[in-house]
Every structure is written in structure tokens, then in C-alpha cells.
Amino acid sequence: MSNLAFEAPRRAAFKSRVVVQGPPGSGLTWTSLRMAQGMGGLVGVVDANRGAAALYAEHFDFVHLPMHSGKPNLLIEALAVAAEQQIATLIVDSGTAFWSGRGGLVWQVDHLTMTKYNGNNNRAWGETRQLEQDLFDALLSFPGHLIVTLRTQTDYQVQDLGEGRLAVVKYGTKPDQRNNFDADFHFTLSLDMAHAGTVTKSRVLDVPPGVVIEEPGEDLGKAISEWLGRGEPLPDVIGIRDKALDPSMTPDDLRELHRLAGAANLLRAAVLDQHDQVMALGALIFREGEQAAKENRRPARRTAASEQPTSQVGEVDDALPTPEYVPDDKTFVAQWAHCVAVIAQGPDAAEDLNTVEANLRQEKADGQVSQTDYAHLYRLIEQRRASLGLPYGQPPNVTAGAA
């Protein structure tokens, strides 16, 4: 039985993902700062543009992080620090530095091609592709609004001004970044040398593609963020991180936390763990889940004053199994408990436990096991995983086949 299911869509709030691109001198930094003011909250700038944003410190209120290298790992760390400091709108100025600048992805590929792979560019890209994806995932999962500036490659053309006068005009062509960089962004604004912006991509219905905006700024940033922000609010990334690090969290608690972060597209968000190490939020939750399983953490037992039933039909009661647990079907439980107990340490242990778990889920879906027995057996499987030092499994599908 598949765990996949189509459901009615719901309108969730999104944080803005904006690309501002143009040739050098088109006003990338200034325009981004203006738009960020309109999006609201604390504004931060990752400045890989030789400190250019600091030139406008008297005109805008923002916090500043100069970056003197284009190493992608540094930007991922900066994203984690920005999340920690609750920066509401982050500007990466410019994203080009982390692509073709010193230490950037292209720079690393070129270095590997010459020093490690004897001119084989494909193998060099193979080694750096995961880093490229990690960076892109961290950018798109940042918990606040995000503006990335991109320099475009520059070309020139001669423009006839009339009356025999000619002028050489600089204009931008292709962005200096990977192809289709903005595919998962909500909005792309292309600037010209007169600082006018043409909307070249938009998921914001209030500002459609093709619109030309003279000196775009605060109003545009506000329009984008307000339209995307309609809907159910997103959970707080740092709040999820702090819950994951809570030593009282059980494996079931952490599975639910993982599900919550996944539903909000935050699993790839860069965060700092308790040792200030940079991790993806999903990886941190998974690590803590494995630790909770090894420690065999269990929900706190209820006191006599709180023994009123609280679970809905089809939900696993967090207090189960209790020492007073009585099987609904003793023979069924004994047979399945034996199947779990005989699985020994070895290369096939994980696969054997997964098979038992899958078969138990099917029994539940077919209505052959009660909710109480299912919850008890599932926890036996988890305890066996913990005793064998195996990763914890999938959340129990307790609603399958529930009456």
C-alpha cells in the first residue's frame, strides 16, 4: 500500500526568492537594498563585492558581513549565521562571486581539472556537483526573504541618437552563473544602465513579466513579499532546531519534527548545531533521531491526575506501551515479538527489520492488528534497531486500516 496520496492544495506563505541581475554599474546593490527595506525586518548583506554595500550605510539600515572569498561553504555558513541572528531579509551580493570568483565553484573545478584530473573537466565537475547542489539548496531554504544579485556578461552596441550623433551603450547579456539559476526563484528583475528594471520572470500575479519599472525599490519589495506571504505562516527554523536538540525528544517526536520541516521545505536550511557546526536542518534532526533511538528514549509516563484519554482514533498514544499493557491478541503479539527478537547483528539486520516493519504495516492496513498491539510491536522494532545500533525507521502509519 503506497504512502503517497493526492490532497487538496493549501495556500502556504512563502518567503521571497528574488534575483536582481544586470551589468556592472546598473545599480544591483542599491536596488537590492531598496527592495529589502520594503520587505521589512532586519536586513543583512553578505558582501562579496569588495565591501560595496558599506558605501550606502548612511542611506539604509542593515547589518553587514564582508566576504573575501567565493568559497560556497562560506556562503552556506553565512546563511546559517543569518538564520541564527533572525535576519528577516538577506541580500547575497553578488551570487556571481560564489560561481566564478576566487574560490567559487568554477574556480574550484578549474583547479581540480589541472591539479587532480589531468585536464578532465567532467571528472572535476563530478567532484564539485554535490557542493553546488548543497549551496543551491541552502539558498532556497533560507528561512527569510532572499535577494541574490547576479552580474551579467557585458556587451556593447552603437546607438543612433539622431542628428548624426552616435553613442556606445553597455548592456547585459547572460548572467554569470549556472544555467537556469533562477528556475526555482519567484521573481527575476533585469536592470539596465539607466537603473530601470524589467521583470523577466514572476510568480507574483500583481507584478507580471514584461513590466518595466523605473528605479525599482521599496514598493516593489513590499508588493513581492506581501503577495507571496499570503497563507499559512511557516514554522520557525531556529525553533525547530532547538526542539531537535532537546534531550527529552523521543524518536517519534523527532520523526514528527522532520515531517513538519519537510512540509515547509526547510530540511535543507543551513543551521548551527549545539557545537556551532553548520548542518542542514534535516540532517540535524536525523542525527538527533538516531541518538534518541540509541538512548531508547521514551515518552514520560502520565501521572494519575492526567490519565484522561486524549488520543484520536488512529493515533498512537504517546504513553503506550505502559507497564500495564495487555495484548488484544496474545498469540499474534507473541509471534511478531519473536520475529523481532531473533534478528541478530549482521549485514542483513537492517533489511530484516525493514521487512518485518513493512509486513506489520500491511497487517495494520488490512485490519488484522489492533492499534494497541500495533503500537507495542512497532516500539519493539525500534528498540531492536537501537540495540543493534541501526538508524531509526519510518514513522508508524497508525491510521492505515483504523476503524
Tab-separated table of C-alpha atoms in Angstrom:
chain	number	residue	atom	x	y	z
A	1	MET	CA	0.000	0.000	0.000
A	2	SER	CA	1.541	3.303	-1.082
A	3	ASN	CA	2.086	6.110	1.405
A	4	LEU	CA	1.571	8.637	-1.413
A	5	ALA	CA	-1.765	10.432	-1.639
A	6	PHE	CA	-3.128	13.398	-3.596
A	7	GLU	CA	-4.762	16.048	-1.437
A	8	ALA	CA	-6.461	19.390	-1.904
A	9	PRO	CA	-3.847	22.165	-2.188
A	10	ARG	CA	-3.480	24.707	0.585
A	11	ARG	CA	-2.096	28.195	0.263
A	12	ALA	CA	1.042	28.410	2.378
A	13	ALA	CA	3.052	31.572	2.927
A	14	PHE	CA	6.384	31.805	1.126
A	15	LYS	CA	9.459	33.890	1.777
A	16	SER	CA	10.552	35.860	-1.269
A	17	ARG	CA	13.218	34.437	-3.559
A	18	VAL	CA	14.403	37.239	-5.843
A	19	VAL	CA	17.175	37.562	-8.417
A	20	VAL	CA	18.346	41.052	-9.383
A	21	GLN	CA	20.673	40.883	-12.381
A	22	GLY	CA	22.402	43.336	-14.630
A	23	PRO	CA	25.777	44.571	-15.912
A	24	PRO	CA	28.262	46.237	-13.555
A	25	GLY	CA	27.109	49.784	-12.830
A	26	SER	CA	23.399	49.077	-13.286
A	27	GLY	CA	22.633	49.556	-9.587
A	28	LEU	CA	22.466	45.971	-8.325
A	29	THR	CA	23.479	46.727	-4.725
A	30	TRP	CA	21.458	49.939	-4.392
A	31	THR	CA	18.311	48.433	-5.901
A	32	SER	CA	18.565	45.328	-3.722
A	33	LEU	CA	18.932	47.421	-0.566
A	34	ARG	CA	15.872	49.458	-1.502
A	35	MET	CA	13.795	46.367	-2.219
A	36	ALA	CA	14.929	44.769	1.050
A	37	GLN	CA	13.707	47.770	3.025
A	38	GLY	CA	10.258	47.224	1.541
A	39	MET	CA	10.255	43.545	2.540
A	40	GLY	CA	10.682	44.564	6.165
A	41	GLY	CA	12.532	43.325	9.220
A	42	LEU	CA	16.246	43.175	9.887
A	43	VAL	CA	18.207	43.349	6.629
A	44	GLY	CA	21.559	41.614	6.237
A	45	VAL	CA	24.073	41.741	3.382
A	46	VAL	CA	26.599	39.046	2.544
A	47	ASP	CA	29.000	41.341	0.713
A	48	ALA	CA	31.302	39.505	-1.707
A	49	ASN	CA	31.502	42.648	-3.817
A	50	ARG	CA	34.603	44.145	-2.182
A	51	GLY	CA	32.575	45.900	0.502
A	52	ALA	CA	30.406	47.877	-1.927
A	53	ALA	CA	27.303	47.720	0.279
A	54	ALA	CA	29.078	49.647	3.045
A	55	LEU	CA	29.118	52.700	0.739
A	56	TYR	CA	25.388	53.033	1.378
A	57	ALA	CA	25.469	52.610	5.166
A	58	GLU	CA	24.253	56.199	5.660
A	59	HIS	CA	21.206	55.590	3.474
A	60	PHE	CA	19.963	52.213	4.713
A	61	ASP	CA	19.720	50.337	7.998
A	62	PHE	CA	21.317	46.899	7.647
A	63	VAL	CA	23.924	44.544	9.121
A	64	HIS	CA	26.964	43.734	7.033
A	65	LEU	CA	29.105	40.622	6.520
A	66	PRO	CA	32.094	41.256	4.215
A	67	MET	CA	33.158	38.112	2.368
A	68	HIS	CA	36.629	37.964	0.825
A	69	SER	CA	36.323	34.542	-0.767
A	70	GLY	CA	33.809	32.915	-3.077
A	71	LYS	CA	34.007	29.501	-1.407
A	72	PRO	CA	30.483	28.028	-1.370
A	73	ASN	CA	30.974	26.598	2.137
A	74	LEU	CA	31.468	30.109	3.451
A	75	LEU	CA	28.151	31.229	1.976
A	76	ILE	CA	26.381	28.188	3.444
A	77	GLU	CA	27.847	29.105	6.843
A	78	ALA	CA	26.746	32.716	6.365
A	79	LEU	CA	23.198	31.514	5.679
A	80	ALA	CA	23.263	29.530	8.939
A	81	VAL	CA	24.541	32.548	10.887
A	82	ALA	CA	21.879	34.764	9.298
A	83	ALA	CA	19.178	32.317	10.395
A	84	GLU	CA	20.655	32.262	13.915
A	85	GLN	CA	20.586	36.079	14.079
A	86	GLN	CA	16.970	36.128	12.870
A	87	ILE	CA	17.771	38.212	9.775
A	88	ALA	CA	14.453	38.746	8.013
A	89	THR	CA	15.785	39.736	4.576
A	90	LEU	CA	19.187	38.630	3.324
A	91	ILE	CA	20.993	40.025	0.292
A	92	VAL	CA	23.772	37.968	-1.314
A	93	ASP	CA	25.819	40.497	-3.264
A	94	SER	CA	26.837	39.030	-5.510
A	95	GLY	CA	25.970	35.429	-6.283
A	96	THR	CA	28.426	35.610	-9.171
A	97	ALA	CA	31.358	35.658	-6.726
A	98	PHE	CA	30.426	32.176	-5.482
A	99	TRP	CA	30.311	30.891	-9.044
A	100	SER	CA	33.232	32.341	-10.962
A	101	GLY	CA	35.040	34.396	-8.300
A	102	ARG	CA	38.162	33.313	-6.440
A	103	GLY	CA	37.316	30.113	-4.557
A	104	GLY	CA	33.949	29.803	-6.327
A	105	LEU	CA	32.595	26.678	-7.971
A	106	VAL	CA	34.064	27.318	-11.418
A	107	TRP	CA	37.384	28.290	-9.822
A	108	GLN	CA	37.409	25.000	-7.871
A	109	VAL	CA	36.560	22.981	-10.979
A	110	ASP	CA	39.359	24.616	-12.944
A	111	HIS	CA	41.782	23.951	-10.094
A	112	LEU	CA	40.795	20.274	-9.826
A	113	THR	CA	40.935	19.859	-13.601
A	114	MET	CA	44.559	20.961	-13.719
A	115	THR	CA	45.896	19.538	-10.443
A	116	LYS	CA	43.992	16.277	-9.912
A	117	TYR	CA	42.277	15.083	-13.076
A	118	ASN	CA	44.883	15.770	-15.756
A	119	GLY	CA	42.651	18.085	-17.758
A	120	ASN	CA	39.448	16.024	-17.372
A	121	ASN	CA	36.878	18.736	-16.718
A	122	ASN	CA	33.959	16.305	-16.422
A	123	ARG	CA	35.519	14.440	-13.503
A	124	ALA	CA	36.266	17.734	-11.778
A	125	TRP	CA	32.638	18.785	-12.111
A	126	GLY	CA	31.604	15.389	-10.775
A	127	GLU	CA	33.520	16.044	-7.570
A	128	THR	CA	32.043	19.516	-7.034
A	129	ARG	CA	28.454	18.840	-8.149
A	130	GLN	CA	27.283	17.884	-4.661
A	131	LEU	CA	28.719	21.111	-3.219
A	132	GLU	CA	26.927	23.073	-5.923
A	133	GLN	CA	23.617	21.416	-5.028
A	134	ASP	CA	24.192	21.909	-1.296
A	135	LEU	CA	24.720	25.618	-1.871
A	136	PHE	CA	21.654	25.947	-4.039
A	137	ASP	CA	19.519	24.029	-1.520
A	138	ALA	CA	20.753	26.202	1.344
A	139	LEU	CA	19.915	29.382	-0.568
A	140	LEU	CA	16.380	28.278	-1.427
A	141	SER	CA	15.761	27.020	2.126
A	142	PHE	CA	16.837	30.208	3.895
A	143	PRO	CA	14.068	30.994	6.419
A	144	GLY	CA	13.784	34.677	5.493
A	145	HIS	CA	13.414	36.696	2.310
A	146	LEU	CA	16.370	36.299	-0.056
A	147	ILE	CA	17.717	38.602	-2.766
A	148	VAL	CA	20.643	37.366	-4.883
A	149	THR	CA	22.374	39.778	-7.230
A	150	LEU	CA	23.983	38.430	-10.392
A	151	ARG	CA	26.326	40.211	-12.738
A	152	THR	CA	25.533	39.657	-16.376
A	153	GLN	CA	28.109	39.338	-19.092
A	154	THR	CA	28.609	42.685	-20.778
A	155	ASP	CA	28.322	43.643	-24.415
A	156	TYR	CA	28.221	46.943	-26.262
A	157	GLN	CA	26.237	48.330	-29.140
A	158	VAL	CA	26.267	51.601	-31.051
A	159	GLN	CA	23.062	53.600	-30.638
A	160	ASP	CA	21.986	56.304	-33.102
A	161	LEU	CA	20.941	59.401	-31.139
A	162	GLY	CA	19.890	61.299	-34.278
A	163	GLU	CA	21.347	64.364	-35.939
A	164	GLY	CA	24.488	62.417	-36.725
A	165	ARG	CA	25.260	61.613	-33.099
A	166	LEU	CA	26.232	58.123	-32.018
A	167	ALA	CA	26.698	56.636	-28.564
A	168	VAL	CA	28.185	53.378	-27.308
A	169	VAL	CA	25.749	51.717	-24.915
A	170	LYS	CA	26.683	48.970	-22.453
A	171	TYR	CA	24.107	46.257	-21.800
A	172	GLY	CA	23.929	42.920	-20.047
A	173	THR	CA	23.501	39.551	-21.699
A	174	LYS	CA	23.675	36.186	-19.916
A	175	PRO	CA	24.058	36.109	-16.099
A	176	ASP	CA	27.451	34.945	-14.866
A	177	GLN	CA	26.037	31.927	-13.006
A	178	ARG	CA	24.928	28.398	-13.716
A	179	ASN	CA	22.264	27.952	-16.375
A	180	ASN	CA	18.688	28.421	-15.156
A	181	PHE	CA	19.890	29.668	-11.774
A	182	ASP	CA	16.581	31.441	-11.185
A	183	ALA	CA	14.383	28.473	-12.126
A	184	ASP	CA	13.221	27.983	-8.513
A	185	PHE	CA	13.160	31.672	-7.619
A	186	HIS	CA	9.899	33.600	-7.506
A	187	PHE	CA	10.992	36.784	-9.228
A	188	THR	CA	13.750	37.997	-11.550
A	189	LEU	CA	14.456	41.665	-12.251
A	190	SER	CA	16.869	42.679	-15.015
A	191	LEU	CA	18.426	46.144	-14.651
A	192	ASP	CA	19.832	48.350	-17.395
A	193	MET	CA	22.370	51.153	-17.178
A	194	ALA	CA	19.586	53.693	-16.581
A	195	HIS	CA	18.673	51.716	-13.421
A	196	ALA	CA	15.308	50.701	-14.858
A	197	GLY	CA	14.197	47.156	-14.164
A	198	THR	CA	12.388	44.771	-16.487
A	199	VAL	CA	10.529	41.883	-14.876
A	200	THR	CA	11.807	38.834	-16.783
A	201	LYS	CA	10.255	36.197	-14.514
A	202	SER	CA	7.464	36.422	-11.958
A	203	ARG	CA	5.220	34.136	-9.955
A	204	VAL	CA	3.760	37.238	-8.328
A	205	LEU	CA	0.496	37.918	-10.109
A	206	ASP	CA	0.489	41.567	-9.009
A	207	VAL	CA	3.767	42.188	-10.905
A	208	PRO	CA	3.683	40.157	-14.152
A	209	PRO	CA	6.596	39.536	-16.549
A	210	GLY	CA	7.297	42.274	-19.070
A	211	VAL	CA	6.613	45.154	-16.702
A	212	VAL	CA	9.271	47.880	-16.795
A	213	ILE	CA	9.834	49.734	-13.516
A	214	GLU	CA	11.763	52.980	-13.390
A	215	GLU	CA	14.182	52.824	-10.446
A	216	PRO	CA	12.572	49.873	-8.621
A	217	GLY	CA	12.737	49.998	-4.845
A	218	GLU	CA	10.768	49.708	-1.619
A	219	ASP	CA	7.330	49.492	-3.225
A	220	LEU	CA	8.374	46.576	-5.412
A	221	GLY	CA	9.925	44.696	-2.488
A	222	LYS	CA	6.769	45.193	-0.441
A	223	ALA	CA	4.497	44.061	-3.274
A	224	ILE	CA	6.508	40.856	-3.794
A	225	SER	CA	6.742	39.916	-0.113
A	226	GLU	CA	3.101	40.681	0.669
A	227	TRP	CA	1.731	38.663	-2.260
A	228	LEU	CA	3.963	35.655	-1.514
A	229	GLY	CA	3.285	35.942	2.213
A	230	ARG	CA	-0.428	35.261	1.951
A	231	GLY	CA	-1.339	31.932	3.514
A	232	GLU	CA	-0.446	29.771	6.484
A	233	PRO	CA	2.721	31.047	8.199
A	234	LEU	CA	5.904	28.984	8.067
A	235	PRO	CA	7.316	27.362	11.230
A	236	ASP	CA	10.391	28.940	12.786
A	237	VAL	CA	13.623	27.244	11.721
A	238	ILE	CA	15.502	28.050	14.917
A	239	GLY	CA	12.546	26.841	16.968
A	240	ILE	CA	12.616	23.518	15.090
A	241	ARG	CA	16.395	23.303	15.560
A	242	ASP	CA	16.075	23.943	19.305
A	243	LYS	CA	13.370	21.292	19.655
A	244	ALA	CA	15.528	18.772	17.791
A	245	LEU	CA	18.375	19.402	20.256
A	246	ASP	CA	16.102	18.945	23.286
A	247	PRO	CA	17.380	15.778	25.061
A	248	SER	CA	13.831	14.837	26.055
A	249	MET	CA	12.712	14.381	22.428
A	250	THR	CA	11.826	10.788	21.554
A	251	PRO	CA	12.323	9.134	18.150
A	252	ASP	CA	8.606	9.613	17.426
A	253	ASP	CA	8.846	13.305	18.368
A	254	LEU	CA	11.784	13.762	16.014
A	255	ARG	CA	10.021	11.994	13.161
A	256	GLU	CA	7.120	14.392	13.524
A	257	LEU	CA	9.571	17.319	13.635
A	258	HIS	CA	11.206	16.025	10.441
A	259	ARG	CA	7.784	15.797	8.792
A	260	LEU	CA	6.944	19.357	9.863
A	261	ALA	CA	10.234	20.730	8.479
A	262	GLY	CA	9.774	18.784	5.244
A	263	ALA	CA	6.251	20.090	4.727
A	264	ALA	CA	7.647	23.632	4.998
A	265	ASN	CA	10.572	22.902	2.613
A	266	LEU	CA	13.067	23.623	5.391
A	267	LEU	CA	15.009	20.352	5.547
A	268	ARG	CA	17.897	21.851	3.554
A	269	ALA	CA	18.042	25.071	5.587
A	270	ALA	CA	21.541	25.702	6.961
A	271	VAL	CA	21.627	25.906	10.762
A	272	LEU	CA	24.207	25.794	13.554
A	273	ASP	CA	24.119	22.831	15.918
A	274	GLN	CA	24.989	22.913	19.641
A	275	HIS	CA	28.698	22.904	18.731
A	276	ASP	CA	28.290	25.756	16.189
A	277	GLN	CA	28.855	23.319	13.346
A	278	VAL	CA	26.945	24.036	10.134
A	279	MET	CA	24.395	21.383	9.193
A	280	ALA	CA	21.283	21.036	7.082
A	281	LEU	CA	18.244	21.090	9.363
A	282	GLY	CA	17.033	17.709	8.085
A	283	ALA	CA	20.421	16.100	8.714
A	284	LEU	CA	20.500	17.513	12.232
A	285	ILE	CA	17.035	16.122	13.028
A	286	PHE	CA	18.018	12.719	11.611
A	287	ARG	CA	21.226	12.686	13.673
A	288	GLU	CA	19.300	13.510	16.835
A	289	GLY	CA	16.729	10.862	15.963
A	290	GLU	CA	19.437	8.211	15.743
A	291	GLN	CA	20.824	9.352	19.094
A	292	ALA	CA	17.377	9.231	20.676
A	293	ALA	CA	16.891	5.684	19.382
A	294	LYS	CA	20.271	4.560	20.739
A	295	GLU	CA	19.374	6.020	24.125
A	296	ASN	CA	15.994	4.283	23.895
A	297	ARG	CA	14.205	7.481	24.888
A	298	ARG	CA	10.561	7.024	25.764
A	299	PRO	CA	7.735	9.464	26.461
A	300	ALA	CA	7.307	10.488	30.088
A	301	ARG	CA	4.731	8.380	31.893
A	302	ARG	CA	1.473	10.045	32.745
A	303	THR	CA	0.547	10.769	36.319
A	304	ALA	CA	-2.725	9.540	37.782
A	305	ALA	CA	-4.157	13.056	37.506
A	306	SER	CA	-3.614	13.145	33.759
A	307	GLU	CA	-4.906	9.736	32.724
A	308	GLN	CA	-7.866	11.059	30.761
A	309	PRO	CA	-7.727	9.706	27.189
A	310	THR	CA	-6.505	12.313	24.727
A	311	SER	CA	-5.745	10.408	21.539
A	312	GLN	CA	-7.942	10.472	18.458
A	313	VAL	CA	-8.969	7.334	16.599
A	314	GLY	CA	-5.985	6.087	14.592
A	315	GLU	CA	-3.353	7.966	16.647
A	316	VAL	CA	-0.599	6.330	18.696
A	317	ASP	CA	-0.935	7.289	22.364
A	318	ASP	CA	2.451	8.680	23.479
A	319	ALA	CA	2.094	6.847	26.801
A	320	LEU	CA	1.896	3.402	25.117
A	321	PRO	CA	3.178	0.864	25.827
A	322	THR	CA	2.822	1.182	29.617
A	323	PRO	CA	3.845	-1.500	32.105
A	324	GLU	CA	0.141	-2.382	32.351
A	325	TYR	CA	-0.034	-3.133	28.640
A	326	VAL	CA	-2.278	-6.117	27.868
A	327	PRO	CA	-2.260	-7.527	24.316
A	328	ASP	CA	-5.541	-7.663	22.453
A	329	ASP	CA	-4.283	-10.760	20.636
A	330	LYS	CA	-1.644	-12.549	22.723
A	331	THR	CA	-0.809	-15.141	20.076
A	332	PHE	CA	-0.380	-12.520	17.333
A	333	VAL	CA	1.831	-10.321	19.521
A	334	ALA	CA	3.956	-13.245	20.702
A	335	GLN	CA	4.599	-14.430	17.133
A	336	TRP	CA	5.610	-10.993	15.905
A	337	ALA	CA	7.698	-10.245	19.001
A	338	HIS	CA	9.603	-13.490	18.338
A	339	CYS	CA	10.238	-12.429	14.722
A	340	VAL	CA	11.799	-9.203	16.008
A	341	ALA	CA	13.800	-10.816	18.800
A	342	VAL	CA	15.538	-13.420	16.596
A	343	ILE	CA	17.029	-10.795	14.261
A	344	ALA	CA	20.716	-10.729	15.158
A	345	GLN	CA	23.582	-8.339	14.451
A	346	GLY	CA	24.811	-8.738	10.889
A	347	PRO	CA	24.793	-7.268	7.381
A	348	ASP	CA	21.142	-8.243	6.841
A	349	ALA	CA	19.788	-6.961	10.158
A	350	ALA	CA	18.561	-3.630	8.822
A	351	GLU	CA	16.862	-5.212	5.818
A	352	ASP	CA	15.252	-7.905	8.007
A	353	LEU	CA	13.831	-5.315	10.404
A	354	ASN	CA	12.568	-3.232	7.499
A	355	THR	CA	10.801	-6.317	6.118
A	356	VAL	CA	9.166	-7.062	9.468
A	357	GLU	CA	8.079	-3.439	9.766
A	358	ALA	CA	6.628	-3.401	6.238
A	359	ASN	CA	4.688	-6.606	6.870
A	360	LEU	CA	3.369	-5.250	10.146
A	361	ARG	CA	2.180	-2.102	8.405
A	362	GLN	CA	0.336	-4.252	5.895
A	363	GLU	CA	-1.333	-6.219	8.692
A	364	LYS	CA	-2.474	-2.918	10.140
A	365	ALA	CA	-3.758	-1.724	6.780
A	366	ASP	CA	-5.699	-4.979	6.403
A	367	GLY	CA	-7.267	-4.598	9.828
A	368	GLN	CA	-5.559	-7.707	11.241
A	369	VAL	CA	-3.969	-5.964	14.254
A	370	SER	CA	-5.393	-3.557	16.824
A	371	GLN	CA	-3.959	-0.117	17.307
A	372	THR	CA	-2.667	-1.005	20.782
A	373	ASP	CA	-0.836	-4.134	19.604
A	374	TYR	CA	0.489	-2.325	16.537
A	375	ALA	CA	1.950	0.481	18.667
A	376	HIS	CA	3.546	-2.031	21.039
A	377	LEU	CA	5.095	-4.096	18.232
A	378	TYR	CA	6.322	-1.036	16.408
A	379	ARG	CA	8.149	0.101	19.522
A	380	LEU	CA	9.683	-3.360	19.880
A	381	ILE	CA	11.077	-2.962	16.372
A	382	GLU	CA	12.530	0.435	17.275
A	383	GLN	CA	14.056	-0.963	20.449
A	384	ARG	CA	15.666	-3.750	18.424
A	385	ARG	CA	17.067	-1.185	15.971
A	386	ALA	CA	18.531	0.786	18.865
A	387	SER	CA	20.103	-2.326	20.433
A	388	LEU	CA	21.746	-3.197	17.091
A	389	GLY	CA	22.934	0.372	16.515
A	390	LEU	CA	20.818	0.795	13.382
A	391	PRO	CA	19.188	4.024	12.128
A	392	TYR	CA	15.628	4.518	13.279
A	393	GLY	CA	12.898	3.661	10.795
A	394	GLN	CA	9.919	5.403	9.232
A	395	PRO	CA	7.090	6.923	11.299
A	396	PRO	CA	4.310	4.382	12.004
A	397	ASN	CA	1.353	4.680	9.660
A	398	VAL	CA	-1.066	4.168	12.512
A	399	THR	CA	-4.093	5.482	10.665
A	400	ALA	CA	-3.902	2.811	7.970
A	401	GLY	CA	-6.853	0.491	8.329
A	402	ALA	CA	-8.059	2.213	11.518
A	403	ALA	CA	-11.678	1.743	12.324
